[in-house]
Short mmCIF file of C-alpha atoms and ligand atoms in Angstrom, two decimals:
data_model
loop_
_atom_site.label_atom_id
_atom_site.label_comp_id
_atom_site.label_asym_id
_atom_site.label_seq_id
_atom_site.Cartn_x
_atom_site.Cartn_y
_atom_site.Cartn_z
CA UNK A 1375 26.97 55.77 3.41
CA UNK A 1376 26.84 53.09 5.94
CA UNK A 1377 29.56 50.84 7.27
CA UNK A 1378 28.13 47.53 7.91
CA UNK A 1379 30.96 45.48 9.41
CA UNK A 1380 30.10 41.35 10.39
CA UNK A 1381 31.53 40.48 13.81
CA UNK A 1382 32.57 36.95 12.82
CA UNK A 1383 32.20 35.29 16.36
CA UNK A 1384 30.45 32.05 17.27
CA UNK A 1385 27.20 34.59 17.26
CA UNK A 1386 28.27 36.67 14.50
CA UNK A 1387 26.59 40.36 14.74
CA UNK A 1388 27.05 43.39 13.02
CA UNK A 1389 28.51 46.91 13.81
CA UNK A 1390 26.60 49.29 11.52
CA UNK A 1391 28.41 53.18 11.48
CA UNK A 1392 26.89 56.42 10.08
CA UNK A 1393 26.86 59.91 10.71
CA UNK A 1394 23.41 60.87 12.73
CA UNK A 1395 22.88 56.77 12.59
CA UNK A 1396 21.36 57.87 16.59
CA UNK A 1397 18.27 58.65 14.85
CA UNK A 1398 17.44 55.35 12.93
CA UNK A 1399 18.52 53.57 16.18
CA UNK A 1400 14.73 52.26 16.24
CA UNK A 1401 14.23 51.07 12.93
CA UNK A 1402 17.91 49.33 12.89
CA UNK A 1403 17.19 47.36 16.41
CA UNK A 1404 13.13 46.69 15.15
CA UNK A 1405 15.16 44.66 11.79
CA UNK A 1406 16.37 42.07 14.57
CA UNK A 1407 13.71 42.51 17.72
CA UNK A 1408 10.09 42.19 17.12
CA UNK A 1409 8.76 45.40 19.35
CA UNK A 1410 9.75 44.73 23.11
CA UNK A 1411 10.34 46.15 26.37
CA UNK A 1412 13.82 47.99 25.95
CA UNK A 1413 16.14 49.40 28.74
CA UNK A 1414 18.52 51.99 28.29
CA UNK A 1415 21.80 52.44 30.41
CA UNK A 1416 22.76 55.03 30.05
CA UNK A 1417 25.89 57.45 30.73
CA UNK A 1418 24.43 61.13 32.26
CA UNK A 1419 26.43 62.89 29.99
CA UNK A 1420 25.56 61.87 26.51
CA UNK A 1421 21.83 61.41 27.90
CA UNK A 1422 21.55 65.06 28.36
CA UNK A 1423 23.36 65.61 25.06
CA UNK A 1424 21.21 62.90 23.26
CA UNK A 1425 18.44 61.42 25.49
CA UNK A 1426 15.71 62.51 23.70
CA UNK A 1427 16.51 61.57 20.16
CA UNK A 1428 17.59 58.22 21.34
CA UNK A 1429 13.99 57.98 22.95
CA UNK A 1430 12.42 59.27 20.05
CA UNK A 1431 13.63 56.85 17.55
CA UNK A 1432 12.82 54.12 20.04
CA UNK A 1433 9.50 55.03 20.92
CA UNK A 1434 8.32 55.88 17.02
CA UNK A 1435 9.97 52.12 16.12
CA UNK A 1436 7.52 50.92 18.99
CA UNK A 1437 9.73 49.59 21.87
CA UNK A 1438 8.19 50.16 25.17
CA UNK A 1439 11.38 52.15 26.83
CA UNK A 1440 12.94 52.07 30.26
CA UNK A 1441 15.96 53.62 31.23
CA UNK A 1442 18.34 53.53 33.93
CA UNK A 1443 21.25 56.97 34.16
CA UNK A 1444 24.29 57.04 35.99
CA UNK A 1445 27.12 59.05 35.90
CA UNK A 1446 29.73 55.96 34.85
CA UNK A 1447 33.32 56.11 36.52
CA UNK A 1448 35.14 53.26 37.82
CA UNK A 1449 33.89 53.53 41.39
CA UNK A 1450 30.31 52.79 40.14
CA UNK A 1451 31.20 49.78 38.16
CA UNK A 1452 30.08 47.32 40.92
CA UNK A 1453 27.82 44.70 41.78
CA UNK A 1454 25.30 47.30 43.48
CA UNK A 1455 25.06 49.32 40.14
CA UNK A 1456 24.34 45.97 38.66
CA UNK A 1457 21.96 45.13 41.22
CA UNK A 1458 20.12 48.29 40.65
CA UNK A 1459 19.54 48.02 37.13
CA UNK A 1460 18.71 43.78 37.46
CA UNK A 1461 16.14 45.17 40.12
CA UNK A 1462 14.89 47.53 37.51
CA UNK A 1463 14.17 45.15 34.97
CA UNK A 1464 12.67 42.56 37.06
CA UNK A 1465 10.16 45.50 38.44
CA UNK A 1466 9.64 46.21 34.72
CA UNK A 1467 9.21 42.39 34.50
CA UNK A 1468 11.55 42.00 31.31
CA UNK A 1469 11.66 38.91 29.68
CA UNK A 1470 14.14 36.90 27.74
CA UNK A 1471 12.65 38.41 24.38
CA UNK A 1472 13.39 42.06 26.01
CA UNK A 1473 16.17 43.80 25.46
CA UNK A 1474 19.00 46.06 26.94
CA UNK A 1475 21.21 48.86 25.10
CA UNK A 1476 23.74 51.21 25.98
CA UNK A 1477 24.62 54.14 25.17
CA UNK A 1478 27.73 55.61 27.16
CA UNK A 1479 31.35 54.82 27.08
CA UNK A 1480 33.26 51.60 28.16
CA UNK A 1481 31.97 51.51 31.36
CA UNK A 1482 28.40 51.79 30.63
CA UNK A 1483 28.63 49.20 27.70
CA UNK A 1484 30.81 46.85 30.47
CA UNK A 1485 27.96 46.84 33.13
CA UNK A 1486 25.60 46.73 30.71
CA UNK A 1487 26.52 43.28 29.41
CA UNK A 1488 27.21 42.27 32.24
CA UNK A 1489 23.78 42.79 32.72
CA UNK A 1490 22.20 41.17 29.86
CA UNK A 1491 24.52 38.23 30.60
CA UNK A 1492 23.42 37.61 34.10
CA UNK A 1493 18.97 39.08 34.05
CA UNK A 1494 17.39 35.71 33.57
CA UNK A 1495 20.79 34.03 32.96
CA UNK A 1496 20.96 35.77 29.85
CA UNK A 1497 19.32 38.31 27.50
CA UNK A 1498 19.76 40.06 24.21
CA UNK A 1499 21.44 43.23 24.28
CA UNK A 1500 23.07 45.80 22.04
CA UNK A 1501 25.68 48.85 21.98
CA UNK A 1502 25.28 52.12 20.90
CA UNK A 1503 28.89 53.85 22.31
CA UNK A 1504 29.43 57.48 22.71
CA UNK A 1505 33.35 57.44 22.74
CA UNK A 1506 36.24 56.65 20.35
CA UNK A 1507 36.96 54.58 22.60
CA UNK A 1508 34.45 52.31 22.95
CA UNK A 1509 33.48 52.66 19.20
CA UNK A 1510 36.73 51.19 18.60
CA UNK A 1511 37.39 48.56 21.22
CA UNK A 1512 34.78 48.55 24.21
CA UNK A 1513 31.80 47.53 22.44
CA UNK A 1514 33.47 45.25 20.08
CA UNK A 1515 34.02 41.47 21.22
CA UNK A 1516 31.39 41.08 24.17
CA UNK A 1517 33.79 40.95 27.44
CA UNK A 1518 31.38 42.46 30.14
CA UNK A 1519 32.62 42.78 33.78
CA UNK A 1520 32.29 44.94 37.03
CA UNK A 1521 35.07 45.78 39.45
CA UNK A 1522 35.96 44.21 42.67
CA UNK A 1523 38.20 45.56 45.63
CA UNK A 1524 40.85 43.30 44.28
CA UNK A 1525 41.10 44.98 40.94
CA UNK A 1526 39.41 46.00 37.81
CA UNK A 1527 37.17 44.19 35.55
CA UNK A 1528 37.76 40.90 37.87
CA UNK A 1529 34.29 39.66 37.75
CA UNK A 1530 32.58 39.04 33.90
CA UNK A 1531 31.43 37.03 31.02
CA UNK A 1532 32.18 36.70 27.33
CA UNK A 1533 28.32 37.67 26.45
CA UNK A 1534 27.99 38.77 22.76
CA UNK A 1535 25.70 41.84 21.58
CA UNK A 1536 22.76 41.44 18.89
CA UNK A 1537 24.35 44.96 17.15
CA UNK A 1538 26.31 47.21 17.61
CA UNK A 1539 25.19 51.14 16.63
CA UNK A 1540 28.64 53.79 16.16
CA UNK A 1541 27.77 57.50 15.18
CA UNK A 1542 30.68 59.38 14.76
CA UNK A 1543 28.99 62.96 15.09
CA UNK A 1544 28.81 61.87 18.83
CA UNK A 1545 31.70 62.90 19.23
CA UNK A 1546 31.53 66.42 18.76
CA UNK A 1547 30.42 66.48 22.62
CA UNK A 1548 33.55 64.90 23.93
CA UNK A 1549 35.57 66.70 25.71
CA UNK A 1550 39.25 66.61 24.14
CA UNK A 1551 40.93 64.83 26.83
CA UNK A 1552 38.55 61.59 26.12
CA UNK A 1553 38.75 61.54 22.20
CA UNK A 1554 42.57 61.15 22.94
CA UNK A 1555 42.02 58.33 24.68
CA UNK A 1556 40.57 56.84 22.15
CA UNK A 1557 43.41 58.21 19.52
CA UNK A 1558 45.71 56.45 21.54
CA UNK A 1559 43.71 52.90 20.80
CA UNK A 1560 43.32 53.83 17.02
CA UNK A 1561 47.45 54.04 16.90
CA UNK A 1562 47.42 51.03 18.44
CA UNK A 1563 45.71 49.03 16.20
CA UNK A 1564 48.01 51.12 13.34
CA UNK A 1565 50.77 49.66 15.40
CA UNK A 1566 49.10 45.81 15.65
CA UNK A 1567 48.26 45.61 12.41
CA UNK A 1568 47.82 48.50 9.54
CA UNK A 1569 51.10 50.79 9.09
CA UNK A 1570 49.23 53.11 6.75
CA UNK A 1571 46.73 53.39 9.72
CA UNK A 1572 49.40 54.22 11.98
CA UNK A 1573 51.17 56.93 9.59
CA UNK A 1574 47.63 58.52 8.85
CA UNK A 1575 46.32 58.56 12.66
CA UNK A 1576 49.59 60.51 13.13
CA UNK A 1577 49.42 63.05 10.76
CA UNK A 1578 45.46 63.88 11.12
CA UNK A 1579 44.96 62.16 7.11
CA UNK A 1580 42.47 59.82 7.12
CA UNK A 1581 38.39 60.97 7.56
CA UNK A 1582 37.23 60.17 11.49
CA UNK A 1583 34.51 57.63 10.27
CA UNK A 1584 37.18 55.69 7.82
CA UNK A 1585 39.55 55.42 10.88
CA UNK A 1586 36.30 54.29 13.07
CA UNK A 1587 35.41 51.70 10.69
CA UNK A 1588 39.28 50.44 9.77
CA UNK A 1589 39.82 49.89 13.85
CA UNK A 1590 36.59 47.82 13.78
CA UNK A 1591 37.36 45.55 11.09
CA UNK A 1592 40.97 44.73 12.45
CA UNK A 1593 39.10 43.84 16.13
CA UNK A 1594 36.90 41.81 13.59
CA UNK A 1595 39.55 39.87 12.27
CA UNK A 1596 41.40 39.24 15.55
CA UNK A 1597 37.99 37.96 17.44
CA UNK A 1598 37.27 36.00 14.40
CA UNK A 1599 40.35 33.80 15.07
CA UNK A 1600 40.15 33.72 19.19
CA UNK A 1601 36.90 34.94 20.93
CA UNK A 1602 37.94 34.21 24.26
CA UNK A 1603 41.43 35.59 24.84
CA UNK A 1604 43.15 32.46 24.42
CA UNK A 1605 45.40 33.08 21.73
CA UNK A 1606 45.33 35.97 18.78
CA UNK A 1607 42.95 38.65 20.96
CA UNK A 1608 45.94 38.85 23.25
CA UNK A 1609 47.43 40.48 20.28
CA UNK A 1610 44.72 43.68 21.79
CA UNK A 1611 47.03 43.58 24.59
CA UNK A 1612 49.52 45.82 22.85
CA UNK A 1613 50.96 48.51 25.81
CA UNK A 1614 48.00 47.72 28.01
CA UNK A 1615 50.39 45.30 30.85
CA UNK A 1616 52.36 48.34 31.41
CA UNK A 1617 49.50 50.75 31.02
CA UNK A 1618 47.85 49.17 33.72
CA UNK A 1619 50.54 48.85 36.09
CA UNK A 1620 50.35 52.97 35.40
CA UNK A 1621 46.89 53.33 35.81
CA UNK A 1622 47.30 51.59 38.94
CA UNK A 1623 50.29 53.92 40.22
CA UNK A 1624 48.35 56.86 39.46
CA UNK A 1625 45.28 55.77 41.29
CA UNK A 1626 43.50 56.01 38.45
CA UNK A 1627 44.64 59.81 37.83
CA UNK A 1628 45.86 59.45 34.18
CA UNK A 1629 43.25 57.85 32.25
CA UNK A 1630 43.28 54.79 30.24
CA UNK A 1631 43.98 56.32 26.88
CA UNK A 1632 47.21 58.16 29.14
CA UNK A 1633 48.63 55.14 30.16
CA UNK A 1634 47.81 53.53 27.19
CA UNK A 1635 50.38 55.68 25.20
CA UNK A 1636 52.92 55.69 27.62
CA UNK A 1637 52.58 51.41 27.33
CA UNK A 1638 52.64 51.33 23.83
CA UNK A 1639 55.91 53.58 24.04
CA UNK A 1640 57.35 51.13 26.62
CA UNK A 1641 56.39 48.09 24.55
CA UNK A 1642 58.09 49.48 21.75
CA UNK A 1643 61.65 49.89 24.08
CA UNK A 1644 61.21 46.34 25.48
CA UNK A 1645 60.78 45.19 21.59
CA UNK A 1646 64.02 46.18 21.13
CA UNK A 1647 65.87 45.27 24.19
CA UNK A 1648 64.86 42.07 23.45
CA UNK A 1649 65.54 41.82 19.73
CA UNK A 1650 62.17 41.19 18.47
CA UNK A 1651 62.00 44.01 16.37
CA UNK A 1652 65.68 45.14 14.33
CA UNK A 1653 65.22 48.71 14.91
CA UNK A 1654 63.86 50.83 18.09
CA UNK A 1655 60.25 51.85 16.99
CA UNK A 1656 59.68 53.75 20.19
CA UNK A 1657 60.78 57.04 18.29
CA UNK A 1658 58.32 57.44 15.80
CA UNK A 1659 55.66 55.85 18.09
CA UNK A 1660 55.92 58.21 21.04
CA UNK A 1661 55.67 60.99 17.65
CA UNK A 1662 52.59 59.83 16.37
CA UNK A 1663 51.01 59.69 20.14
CA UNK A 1664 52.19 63.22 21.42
CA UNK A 1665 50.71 64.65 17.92
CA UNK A 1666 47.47 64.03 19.70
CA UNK A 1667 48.66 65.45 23.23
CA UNK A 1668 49.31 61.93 24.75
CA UNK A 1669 52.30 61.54 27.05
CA UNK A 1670 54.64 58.93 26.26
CA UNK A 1671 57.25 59.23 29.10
CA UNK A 1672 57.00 56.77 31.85
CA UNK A 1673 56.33 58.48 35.59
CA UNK A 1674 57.01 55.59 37.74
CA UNK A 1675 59.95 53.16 38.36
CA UNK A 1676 59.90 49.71 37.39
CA UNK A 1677 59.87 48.52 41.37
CA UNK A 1678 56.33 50.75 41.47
CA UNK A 1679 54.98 49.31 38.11
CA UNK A 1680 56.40 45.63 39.02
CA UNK A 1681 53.93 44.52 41.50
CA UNK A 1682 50.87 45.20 39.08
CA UNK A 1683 52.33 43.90 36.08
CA UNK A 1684 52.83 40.59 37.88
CA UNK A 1685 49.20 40.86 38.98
CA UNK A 1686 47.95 40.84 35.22
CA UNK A 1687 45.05 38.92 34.30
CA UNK A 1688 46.99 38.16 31.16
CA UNK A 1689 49.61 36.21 33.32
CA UNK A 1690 50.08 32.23 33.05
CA UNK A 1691 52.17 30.66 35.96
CA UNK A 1692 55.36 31.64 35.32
CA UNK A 1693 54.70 33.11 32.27
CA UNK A 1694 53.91 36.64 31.46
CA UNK A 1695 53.12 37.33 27.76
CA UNK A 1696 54.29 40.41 26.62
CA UNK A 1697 52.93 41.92 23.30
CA UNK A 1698 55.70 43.12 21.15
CA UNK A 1699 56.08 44.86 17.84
CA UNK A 1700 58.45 43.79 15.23
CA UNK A 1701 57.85 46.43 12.69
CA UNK A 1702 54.61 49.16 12.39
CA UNK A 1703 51.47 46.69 11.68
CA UNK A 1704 52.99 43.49 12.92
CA UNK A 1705 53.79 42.30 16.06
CA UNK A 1706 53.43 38.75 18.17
CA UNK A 1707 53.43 37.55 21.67
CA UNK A 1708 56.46 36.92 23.43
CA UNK A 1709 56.17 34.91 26.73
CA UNK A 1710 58.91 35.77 29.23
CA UNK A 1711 59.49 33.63 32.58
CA UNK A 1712 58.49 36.08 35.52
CA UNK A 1713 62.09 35.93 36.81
CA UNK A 1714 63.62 37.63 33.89
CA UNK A 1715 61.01 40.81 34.00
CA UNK A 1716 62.82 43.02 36.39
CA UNK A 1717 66.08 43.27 34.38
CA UNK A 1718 64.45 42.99 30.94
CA UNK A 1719 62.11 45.90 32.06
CA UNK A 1720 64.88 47.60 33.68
CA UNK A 1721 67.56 47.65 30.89
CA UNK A 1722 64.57 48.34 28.66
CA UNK A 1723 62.42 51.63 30.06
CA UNK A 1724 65.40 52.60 32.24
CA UNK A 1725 68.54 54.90 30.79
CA UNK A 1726 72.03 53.21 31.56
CA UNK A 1727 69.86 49.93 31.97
CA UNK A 1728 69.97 47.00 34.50
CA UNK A 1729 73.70 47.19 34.98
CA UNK A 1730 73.68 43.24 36.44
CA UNK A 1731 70.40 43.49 38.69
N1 LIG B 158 39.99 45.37 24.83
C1 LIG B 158 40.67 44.18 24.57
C2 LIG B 158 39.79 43.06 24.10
O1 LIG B 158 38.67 43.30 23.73
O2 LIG B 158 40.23 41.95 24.12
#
């Protein structure tokens, strides 16, 4: 059976999920795009996994197919990889009524709407990820972007896709490492907003495609109240201020999903420092994650993790806004003035606490 879940945004779209749903990839995308010139981006791995089915179904629906393969990591996620590919479609002399689709992870969905938002100032484009990760959260809610020196994802666009494609059996070709990543976003959204979620994502309960499609709707809901990160989509912020300080300590050595855990562990421990939730949740959260191998203990000291935190794109002046739970399945944003974050973080993630820092 197909999951058909509406994307309620300003240009509402729809994320369609099914087992082996790689092979009706054509006819789905030929329901919205009269037959067209299509580029792929694609991710080397699941290309040589998948290519040629992809192609296949493409090909049989009648799109005239291009395609661009990299292998995606963070140091390719540039303005010369997207220079490439806009070079390739102007070559191919795409027009606005062609169309681009990826079919990787995050990073490979990220430059490819960056893409589609820049070729011609703007062209359709759709998703088709090949990670939990990006089933879940990546391909969901249209923020594109490419890395600069300064940082990650610092240059980008809200840009929308036309559809979004999720087959779970994908997956079987992950290695384990990367499905865990994307475990650790699943509990996250159990933690934002769906306790049963969270209990069954810890003890292995609920069917892979259910989860999938559960994660999808609650992104739904969120980008149907704030598209552009203004208000509720900070909510998708839970443990990622801390996990990025992490990533960022680590060079990039623990992976997203890694530091992921260990922030939504840490966000947990500041929730109750701080009194916004009555009882420390941190317990049964760092459970749930290191039932999926995920470590929850954090490897640096706050002075290390300070100087990123204050250098997150979520901060406003003096403000930082810190995503907190109050129970499983409910939490809120708490601002805190920049001044207080050493000693909160300190009598928070540190044993014996600030001490009068
Ligand atoms: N990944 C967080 C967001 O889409 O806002």
């Amino acid at each position: 059976m197909m999951h058909q879940i509406k994307i309620a945004t300003q240009k509402p779209y729809d994320v369609c999920l099914e087992e082996a749903i790689l092979d009706k990839a054509g006819p789905l995308l030929l329901k919205q795009f009269a037959p067209c010139k299509l580029a792929v981006i694609a991710d080397e791995a699941p290309w040589r996994h998948y290519g040629d089915r992809l192609l296949s179904s493409l090909t049989k629906a009648g799109f005239s197919v291009m395609h661009y393969i990299f292998q995606s990591n963070e140091a390719v996620k540039s303005f010369q990889t997207v220079e490439e590919i806009l070079q390739l479609l102007a070559e191919n002399e795409l027009t606005r009524s062609d169309i681009l689709l990826s079919f990787g992870g995050g990073i490979t969905g990220d430059i490819t709407g960056f893409c589609a938002a820049t070729y011609l100032r703007g062209i359709s484009y759709a998703h088709m990820p090949t990670t939990l990760l990006a089933m879940i959260d990546a391909a969901i809610g249209g923020k594109t972007a490419v890395n600069l020196k300064a940082g990650k994802n610092l240059a980008g666009a809200f840009w929308q896709p036309a559809l979004v494609l999720c087959d779970p059996t994908l997956l079987a070709t992950l290695p384990e490492t990367v499905l865990a990543d994307g475990l650790a976003e699943a509990v996250k959204y159990g933690i934002l907003s769906d306790a049963a979620l969270f209990d069954a994502s810890g003890k292995g309960t609920m069917d892979l495609t259910d989860m999938i499609a559960r994660c999808i709707q609650i992104k739904g809901n969120i980008l149907a109240l704030d598209e552009r990160d203004q208000g509720a989509r900070r909510l998708l912020n839970l443990g990622h201020t801390i996990a990025h300080a992490v990533e960022m300590c680590s060079a990039h050595t623990l992976s997203h999903g890694a530091a992921v855990s260990i922030g939504l562990v840490a966000s947990a421990k500041l929730a109750y420092t701080l009194g916004v939730s009555a009882t420390d949740l941190s317990g049964s959260i760092a459970d749930t994650l290191t039932s999926h191998n995920l470590p929850v203990d954090l490897p640096y000291t706050v002075e290390s993790l300070l100087p990123y935190i204050l250098k997150d794109k979520k901060r406003t002046g003096n403000f930082i806004h810190l995503i907190l739970p109050e129970a499983i399945g409910r939490c809120r944003i708490e601002p805190l003035p920049i001044e207080q974050l050493r000693a909160v973080l300190t009598d928070a993630l540190l044993p014996g606490g600030c001490n009068g820092c």
